[in-house]
Amino acid sequence: MTPLPRRLSLIDETAAVLRQRIAAGEWTAHLPGEFELASLLQVGRNTVRSALRLLETEGILRSRNGIRREILPHPSSLPPLQRAVLLMAKPENEFPPSTSAWIGDLRSRLEAVGWAFHLVVEPSAYRGNPSAILRSLTEPLRGTVWILHRSSPAMQRWFQERKLAAVLAGSRHAGIVLPQVEVDLEAVSRHAAGRFLARGHRRLAVLRPDGPFAGDAACVAAFREGAARAEVVELRSKGGTFGVVAALQGMLRSPRRPTGLYVLHPEDCVTALSVLQHAGVAVPRELSLVCREDEPYLAFLFPEPSRYHRSTRTFAARLASLVTRPDLRASGPHAVPLVTPRAVDGATLAEAPAPK
């Protein structure tokens, strides 16, 4: 029985099937056309085209205008492919715009120096015990550098214990020494606390979602450290819009309502401004707000949130530099400077209201 693509990473699996069938001598001089291959392998034409491009980067195929793809002789004598795979929990278009921006920049930087770059969406790798799915993903792609986006503690431990080449696009969890590229969110949080204190705020709240977001707890601790002279309440959202609404409604019912709100995630900032407006709370006259991160859409809100902007180009450049390091597989953490965002003034931070 001839093999067909079976894996969830369909482009990589299609390329693997093509390699196998070429090596078996099924085709010797030229491959069939894209339509024929799509029908033969039972995948879409776009998948076939992407797999063929991958084989071209490996030196197995050559494409010429008007001629079917040519199979090059002795592909096994070529140097091993330099490949990076970005592992994500959901499709790129379901993340904020800044994520798509650094992914596109990273892809361009890696391909410019001869690396193949692929994105694999595998939600099950982010749930429970990911050992089986991670093993099935990594074993066919030996020698690959894995970029782990918003990865769970179990994922990070799995790659670390097996000493696979992996880079974290985000924060490490406790006990992890994998190389990472991250924004200096703790410094941002201490700075944000200082901005509130400088304007007389002494009752503050931090809004964060429940969940395994590495770095959020450390940011809350850093905010408390920076606001040592103030009372700080942590608001835990159960996730999604309704979780943010419930957390903020509880804050607004408090007899000691905060005068300053620090929001960790941009999407929660949008919801928070809507909730406050609906409740008749004037921002920033009655309550000031600062968001830890920036997204392009925040500039279109009124009032425009005070926040911190990171350069997606700098983030992508740091990732590309780390991924291509020859000593990446060496044990121990790599010293990579954290990306430092810049403060954006916005219009949601003002002097604390006078006590009533």
PDB file of N, CA and C in Angstrom, residues 167-234:
ATOM      1  N   VAL A 167      13.617  27.168  21.449  1.00  0.00           N
ATOM      2  CA  VAL A 167      13.688  28.567  21.865  1.00  0.00           C
ATOM      3  C   VAL A 167      12.298  28.985  22.308  1.00  0.00           C
ATOM      4  N   LEU A 168      12.205  29.692  23.401  1.00  0.00           N
ATOM      5  CA  LEU A 168      10.923  30.171  23.901  1.00  0.00           C
ATOM      6  C   LEU A 168      10.636  31.562  23.350  1.00  0.00           C
ATOM      7  N   ALA A 169       9.517  31.702  22.666  1.00  0.00           N
ATOM      8  CA  ALA A 169       9.033  33.021  22.269  1.00  0.00           C
ATOM      9  C   ALA A 169       8.097  33.481  23.376  1.00  0.00           C
ATOM     10  N   GLY A 170       8.698  33.926  24.473  1.00  0.00           N
ATOM     11  CA  GLY A 170       7.932  34.266  25.659  1.00  0.00           C
ATOM     12  C   GLY A 170       8.685  33.860  26.908  1.00  0.00           C
ATOM     13  N   SER A 171       7.977  33.831  28.019  1.00  0.00           N
ATOM     14  CA  SER A 171       8.618  33.644  29.321  1.00  0.00           C
ATOM     15  C   SER A 171       8.845  32.181  29.669  1.00  0.00           C
ATOM     16  N   ARG A 172       9.882  31.949  30.479  1.00  0.00           N
ATOM     17  CA  ARG A 172      10.123  30.633  31.047  1.00  0.00           C
ATOM     18  C   ARG A 172       9.223  30.405  32.262  1.00  0.00           C
ATOM     19  N   HIS A 173       8.860  29.136  32.467  1.00  0.00           N
ATOM     20  CA  HIS A 173       8.232  28.750  33.724  1.00  0.00           C
ATOM     21  C   HIS A 173       9.317  28.376  34.725  1.00  0.00           C
ATOM     22  N   ALA A 174       8.926  28.197  35.986  1.00  0.00           N
ATOM     23  CA  ALA A 174       9.880  27.896  37.049  1.00  0.00           C
ATOM     24  C   ALA A 174      10.658  26.617  36.731  1.00  0.00           C
ATOM     25  N   GLY A 175      11.974  26.674  36.944  1.00  0.00           N
ATOM     26  CA  GLY A 175      12.819  25.510  36.737  1.00  0.00           C
ATOM     27  C   GLY A 175      13.271  25.290  35.315  1.00  0.00           C
ATOM     28  N   ILE A 176      12.913  26.167  34.399  1.00  0.00           N
ATOM     29  CA  ILE A 176      13.250  26.012  32.983  1.00  0.00           C
ATOM     30  C   ILE A 176      14.455  26.893  32.653  1.00  0.00           C
ATOM     31  N   VAL A 177      15.383  26.332  31.861  1.00  0.00           N
ATOM     32  CA  VAL A 177      16.566  27.096  31.448  1.00  0.00           C
ATOM     33  C   VAL A 177      16.674  27.187  29.925  1.00  0.00           C
ATOM     34  N   LEU A 178      15.619  26.848  29.220  1.00  0.00           N
ATOM     35  CA  LEU A 178      15.646  26.962  27.766  1.00  0.00           C
ATOM     36  C   LEU A 178      15.899  28.413  27.362  1.00  0.00           C
ATOM     37  N   PRO A 179      16.608  28.630  26.252  1.00  0.00           N
ATOM     38  CA  PRO A 179      16.822  30.006  25.789  1.00  0.00           C
ATOM     39  C   PRO A 179      15.504  30.670  25.439  1.00  0.00           C
ATOM     40  N   GLN A 180      15.410  31.937  25.697  1.00  0.00           N
ATOM     41  CA  GLN A 180      14.157  32.656  25.487  1.00  0.00           C
ATOM     42  C   GLN A 180      14.407  34.039  24.893  1.00  0.00           C
ATOM     43  N   VAL A 181      13.380  34.551  24.244  1.00  0.00           N
ATOM     44  CA  VAL A 181      13.332  35.962  23.867  1.00  0.00           C
ATOM     45  C   VAL A 181      12.040  36.496  24.458  1.00  0.00           C
ATOM     46  N   GLU A 182      12.154  37.517  25.289  1.00  0.00           N
ATOM     47  CA  GLU A 182      10.999  38.017  26.003  1.00  0.00           C
ATOM     48  C   GLU A 182      11.124  39.513  26.205  1.00  0.00           C
ATOM     49  N   VAL A 183       9.989  40.146  26.352  1.00  0.00           N
ATOM     50  CA  VAL A 183       9.935  41.559  26.716  1.00  0.00           C
ATOM     51  C   VAL A 183      10.174  41.652  28.225  1.00  0.00           C
ATOM     52  N   ASP A 184      10.831  42.703  28.660  1.00  0.00           N
ATOM     53  CA  ASP A 184      11.104  42.881  30.088  1.00  0.00           C
ATOM     54  C   ASP A 184       9.830  43.370  30.777  1.00  0.00           C
ATOM     55  N   LEU A 185       8.887  42.445  30.952  1.00  0.00           N
ATOM     56  CA  LEU A 185       7.580  42.790  31.495  1.00  0.00           C
ATOM     57  C   LEU A 185       7.629  43.139  32.979  1.00  0.00           C
ATOM     58  N   GLU A 186       8.596  42.562  33.692  1.00  0.00           N
ATOM     59  CA  GLU A 186       8.700  42.901  35.112  1.00  0.00           C
ATOM     60  C   GLU A 186       9.149  44.347  35.287  1.00  0.00           C
ATOM     61  N   ALA A 187      10.110  44.787  34.465  1.00  0.00           N
ATOM     62  CA  ALA A 187      10.545  46.188  34.530  1.00  0.00           C
ATOM     63  C   ALA A 187       9.396  47.111  34.147  1.00  0.00           C
ATOM     64  N   VAL A 188       8.616  46.697  33.130  1.00  0.00           N
ATOM     65  CA  VAL A 188       7.442  47.474  32.726  1.00  0.00           C
ATOM     66  C   VAL A 188       6.475  47.613  33.901  1.00  0.00           C
ATOM     67  N   SER A 189       6.247  46.511  34.622  1.00  0.00           N
ATOM     68  CA  SER A 189       5.280  46.527  35.725  1.00  0.00           C
ATOM     69  C   SER A 189       5.752  47.431  36.862  1.00  0.00           C
ATOM     70  N   ARG A 190       7.044  47.387  37.187  1.00  0.00           N
ATOM     71  CA  ARG A 190       7.555  48.290  38.224  1.00  0.00           C
ATOM     72  C   ARG A 190       7.429  49.745  37.770  1.00  0.00           C
ATOM     73  N   HIS A 191       7.720  49.995  36.482  1.00  0.00           N
ATOM     74  CA  HIS A 191       7.625  51.355  35.954  1.00  0.00           C
ATOM     75  C   HIS A 191       6.181  51.843  35.981  1.00  0.00           C
ATOM     76  N   ALA A 192       5.236  50.967  35.624  1.00  0.00           N
ATOM     77  CA  ALA A 192       3.826  51.348  35.634  1.00  0.00           C
ATOM     78  C   ALA A 192       3.379  51.727  37.042  1.00  0.00           C
ATOM     79  N   ALA A 193       3.829  50.961  38.047  1.00  0.00           N
ATOM     80  CA  ALA A 193       3.483  51.298  39.429  1.00  0.00           C
ATOM     81  C   ALA A 193       4.000  52.684  39.785  1.00  0.00           C
ATOM     82  N   GLY A 194       5.212  52.983  39.323  1.00  0.00           N
ATOM     83  CA  GLY A 194       5.778  54.302  39.586  1.00  0.00           C
ATOM     84  C   GLY A 194       4.987  55.419  38.936  1.00  0.00           C
ATOM     85  N   ARG A 195       4.449  55.162  37.763  1.00  0.00           N
ATOM     86  CA  ARG A 195       3.632  56.185  37.089  1.00  0.00           C
ATOM     87  C   ARG A 195       2.385  56.495  37.897  1.00  0.00           C
ATOM     88  N   PHE A 196       1.772  55.465  38.473  1.00  0.00           N
ATOM     89  CA  PHE A 196       0.600  55.689  39.323  1.00  0.00           C
ATOM     90  C   PHE A 196       0.983  56.470  40.582  1.00  0.00           C
ATOM     91  N   LEU A 197       2.068  56.032  41.248  1.00  0.00           N
ATOM     92  CA  LEU A 197       2.467  56.689  42.487  1.00  0.00           C
ATOM     93  C   LEU A 197       2.795  58.160  42.259  1.00  0.00           C
ATOM     94  N   ALA A 198       3.445  58.450  41.149  1.00  0.00           N
ATOM     95  CA  ALA A 198       3.845  59.828  40.861  1.00  0.00           C
ATOM     96  C   ALA A 198       2.640  60.748  40.720  1.00  0.00           C
ATOM     97  N   ARG A 199       1.480  60.171  40.451  1.00  0.00           N
ATOM     98  CA  ARG A 199       0.256  60.967  40.290  1.00  0.00           C
ATOM     99  C   ARG A 199      -0.665  60.857  41.501  1.00  0.00           C
ATOM    100  N   GLY A 200      -0.105  60.347  42.584  1.00  0.00           N
ATOM    101  CA  GLY A 200      -0.846  60.365  43.841  1.00  0.00           C
ATOM    102  C   GLY A 200      -1.755  59.185  44.099  1.00  0.00           C
ATOM    103  N   HIS A 201      -1.721  58.146  43.276  1.00  0.00           N
ATOM    104  CA  HIS A 201      -2.593  56.988  43.478  1.00  0.00           C
ATOM    105  C   HIS A 201      -2.044  56.112  44.599  1.00  0.00           C
ATOM    106  N   ARG A 202      -2.923  55.746  45.527  1.00  0.00           N
ATOM    107  CA  ARG A 202      -2.510  54.887  46.643  1.00  0.00           C
ATOM    108  C   ARG A 202      -3.403  53.657  46.788  1.00  0.00           C
ATOM    109  N   ARG A 203      -4.429  53.564  45.984  1.00  0.00           N
ATOM    110  CA  ARG A 203      -5.250  52.345  45.953  1.00  0.00           C
ATOM    111  C   ARG A 203      -5.282  51.850  44.510  1.00  0.00           C
ATOM    112  N   LEU A 204      -4.624  50.702  44.267  1.00  0.00           N
ATOM    113  CA  LEU A 204      -4.431  50.205  42.909  1.00  0.00           C
ATOM    114  C   LEU A 204      -4.964  48.787  42.776  1.00  0.00           C
ATOM    115  N   ALA A 205      -5.272  48.404  41.537  1.00  0.00           N
ATOM    116  CA  ALA A 205      -5.703  47.043  41.228  1.00  0.00           C
ATOM    117  C   ALA A 205      -4.952  46.557  39.989  1.00  0.00           C
ATOM    118  N   VAL A 206      -4.687  45.248  39.946  1.00  0.00           N
ATOM    119  CA  VAL A 206      -4.064  44.605  38.785  1.00  0.00           C
ATOM    120  C   VAL A 206      -5.050  43.585  38.244  1.00  0.00           C
ATOM    121  N   LEU A 207      -5.350  43.679  36.954  1.00  0.00           N
ATOM    122  CA  LEU A 207      -6.266  42.733  36.306  1.00  0.00           C
ATOM    123  C   LEU A 207      -5.460  41.746  35.492  1.00  0.00           C
ATOM    124  N   ARG A 208      -5.581  40.446  35.833  1.00  0.00           N
ATOM    125  CA  ARG A 208      -4.880  39.390  35.100  1.00  0.00           C
ATOM    126  C   ARG A 208      -5.814  38.199  34.942  1.00  0.00           C
ATOM    127  N   PRO A 209      -5.646  37.445  33.845  1.00  0.00           N
ATOM    128  CA  PRO A 209      -6.482  36.256  33.655  1.00  0.00           C
ATOM    129  C   PRO A 209      -5.936  35.062  34.412  1.00  0.00           C
ATOM    130  N   ASP A 210      -6.840  34.167  34.818  1.00  0.00           N
ATOM    131  CA  ASP A 210      -6.393  32.866  35.290  1.00  0.00           C
ATOM    132  C   ASP A 210      -5.779  32.128  34.110  1.00  0.00           C
ATOM    133  N   GLY A 211      -4.850  31.232  34.371  1.00  0.00           N
ATOM    134  CA  GLY A 211      -4.265  30.456  33.285  1.00  0.00           C
ATOM    135  C   GLY A 211      -2.767  30.394  33.400  1.00  0.00           C
ATOM    136  N   PRO A 212      -2.168  29.541  32.571  1.00  0.00           N
ATOM    137  CA  PRO A 212      -0.733  29.269  32.676  1.00  0.00           C
ATOM    138  C   PRO A 212       0.129  30.237  31.887  1.00  0.00           C
ATOM    139  N   PHE A 213      -0.160  31.544  31.971  1.00  0.00           N
ATOM    140  CA  PHE A 213       0.651  32.508  31.236  1.00  0.00           C
ATOM    141  C   PHE A 213       1.932  32.763  32.023  1.00  0.00           C
ATOM    142  N   ALA A 214       3.036  32.251  31.512  1.00  0.00           N
ATOM    143  CA  ALA A 214       4.310  32.444  32.202  1.00  0.00           C
ATOM    144  C   ALA A 214       4.614  33.932  32.268  1.00  0.00           C
ATOM    145  N   GLY A 215       4.990  34.402  33.435  1.00  0.00           N
ATOM    146  CA  GLY A 215       5.369  35.800  33.585  1.00  0.00           C
ATOM    147  C   GLY A 215       4.306  36.658  34.231  1.00  0.00           C
ATOM    148  N   ASP A 216       3.027  36.273  34.171  1.00  0.00           N
ATOM    149  CA  ASP A 216       1.981  37.117  34.737  1.00  0.00           C
ATOM    150  C   ASP A 216       2.132  37.260  36.251  1.00  0.00           C
ATOM    151  N   ALA A 217       2.372  36.144  36.939  1.00  0.00           N
ATOM    152  CA  ALA A 217       2.528  36.210  38.394  1.00  0.00           C
ATOM    153  C   ALA A 217       3.730  37.068  38.770  1.00  0.00           C
ATOM    154  N   ALA A 218       4.828  36.927  38.012  1.00  0.00           N
ATOM    155  CA  ALA A 218       6.020  37.730  38.291  1.00  0.00           C
ATOM    156  C   ALA A 218       5.744  39.212  38.060  1.00  0.00           C
ATOM    157  N   CYS A 219       4.897  39.522  37.077  1.00  0.00           N
ATOM    158  CA  CYS A 219       4.550  40.924  36.817  1.00  0.00           C
ATOM    159  C   CYS A 219       3.722  41.512  37.953  1.00  0.00           C
ATOM    160  N   VAL A 220       2.811  40.715  38.499  1.00  0.00           N
ATOM    161  CA  VAL A 220       2.026  41.190  39.640  1.00  0.00           C
ATOM    162  C   VAL A 220       2.954  41.470  40.815  1.00  0.00           C
ATOM    163  N   ALA A 221       3.911  40.561  41.056  1.00  0.00           N
ATOM    164  CA  ALA A 221       4.866  40.764  42.145  1.00  0.00           C
ATOM    165  C   ALA A 221       5.712  42.013  41.909  1.00  0.00           C
ATOM    166  N   ALA A 222       6.142  42.212  40.653  1.00  0.00           N
ATOM    167  CA  ALA A 222       6.951  43.389  40.338  1.00  0.00           C
ATOM    168  C   ALA A 222       6.143  44.671  40.503  1.00  0.00           C
ATOM    169  N   PHE A 223       4.855  44.634  40.145  1.00  0.00           N
ATOM    170  CA  PHE A 223       3.994  45.805  40.311  1.00  0.00           C
ATOM    171  C   PHE A 223       3.845  46.130  41.797  1.00  0.00           C
ATOM    172  N   ARG A 224       3.644  45.088  42.611  1.00  0.00           N
ATOM    173  CA  ARG A 224       3.540  45.312  44.062  1.00  0.00           C
ATOM    174  C   ARG A 224       4.839  45.917  44.602  1.00  0.00           C
ATOM    175  N   GLU A 225       5.960  45.435  44.097  1.00  0.00           N
ATOM    176  CA  GLU A 225       7.253  45.956  44.531  1.00  0.00           C
ATOM    177  C   GLU A 225       7.384  47.432  44.181  1.00  0.00           C
ATOM    178  N   GLY A 226       6.990  47.790  42.957  1.00  0.00           N
ATOM    179  CA  GLY A 226       7.082  49.178  42.540  1.00  0.00           C
ATOM    180  C   GLY A 226       6.094  50.080  43.238  1.00  0.00           C
ATOM    181  N   ALA A 227       4.988  49.502  43.729  1.00  0.00           N
ATOM    182  CA  ALA A 227       3.939  50.278  44.405  1.00  0.00           C
ATOM    183  C   ALA A 227       3.955  50.017  45.898  1.00  0.00           C
ATOM    184  N   ALA A 228       5.166  49.912  46.466  1.00  0.00           N
ATOM    185  CA  ALA A 228       5.298  49.500  47.866  1.00  0.00           C
ATOM    186  C   ALA A 228       4.528  50.400  48.814  1.00  0.00           C
ATOM    187  N   ARG A 229       4.336  51.664  48.451  1.00  0.00           N
ATOM    188  CA  ARG A 229       3.647  52.605  49.341  1.00  0.00           C
ATOM    189  C   ARG A 229       2.143  52.629  49.102  1.00  0.00           C
ATOM    190  N   ALA A 230       1.650  51.729  48.253  1.00  0.00           N
ATOM    191  CA  ALA A 230       0.232  51.756  47.913  1.00  0.00           C
ATOM    192  C   ALA A 230      -0.423  50.421  48.242  1.00  0.00           C
ATOM    193  N   GLU A 231      -1.740  50.434  48.351  1.00  0.00           N
ATOM    194  CA  GLU A 231      -2.540  49.222  48.524  1.00  0.00           C
ATOM    195  C   GLU A 231      -2.812  48.642  47.133  1.00  0.00           C
ATOM    196  N   VAL A 232      -2.502  47.351  46.936  1.00  0.00           N
ATOM    197  CA  VAL A 232      -2.672  46.717  45.626  1.00  0.00           C
ATOM    198  C   VAL A 232      -3.595  45.512  45.768  1.00  0.00           C
ATOM    199  N   VAL A 233      -4.652  45.484  44.959  1.00  0.00           N
ATOM    200  CA  VAL A 233      -5.595  44.368  44.926  1.00  0.00           C
ATOM    201  C   VAL A 233      -5.421  43.640  43.595  1.00  0.00           C
ATOM    202  N   GLU A 234      -5.339  42.308  43.637  1.00  0.00           N
ATOM    203  CA  GLU A 234      -5.227  41.521  42.408  1.00  0.00           C
ATOM    204  C   GLU A 234      -6.602  41.033  41.988  1.00  0.00           C
TER     205      GLU A 234
END
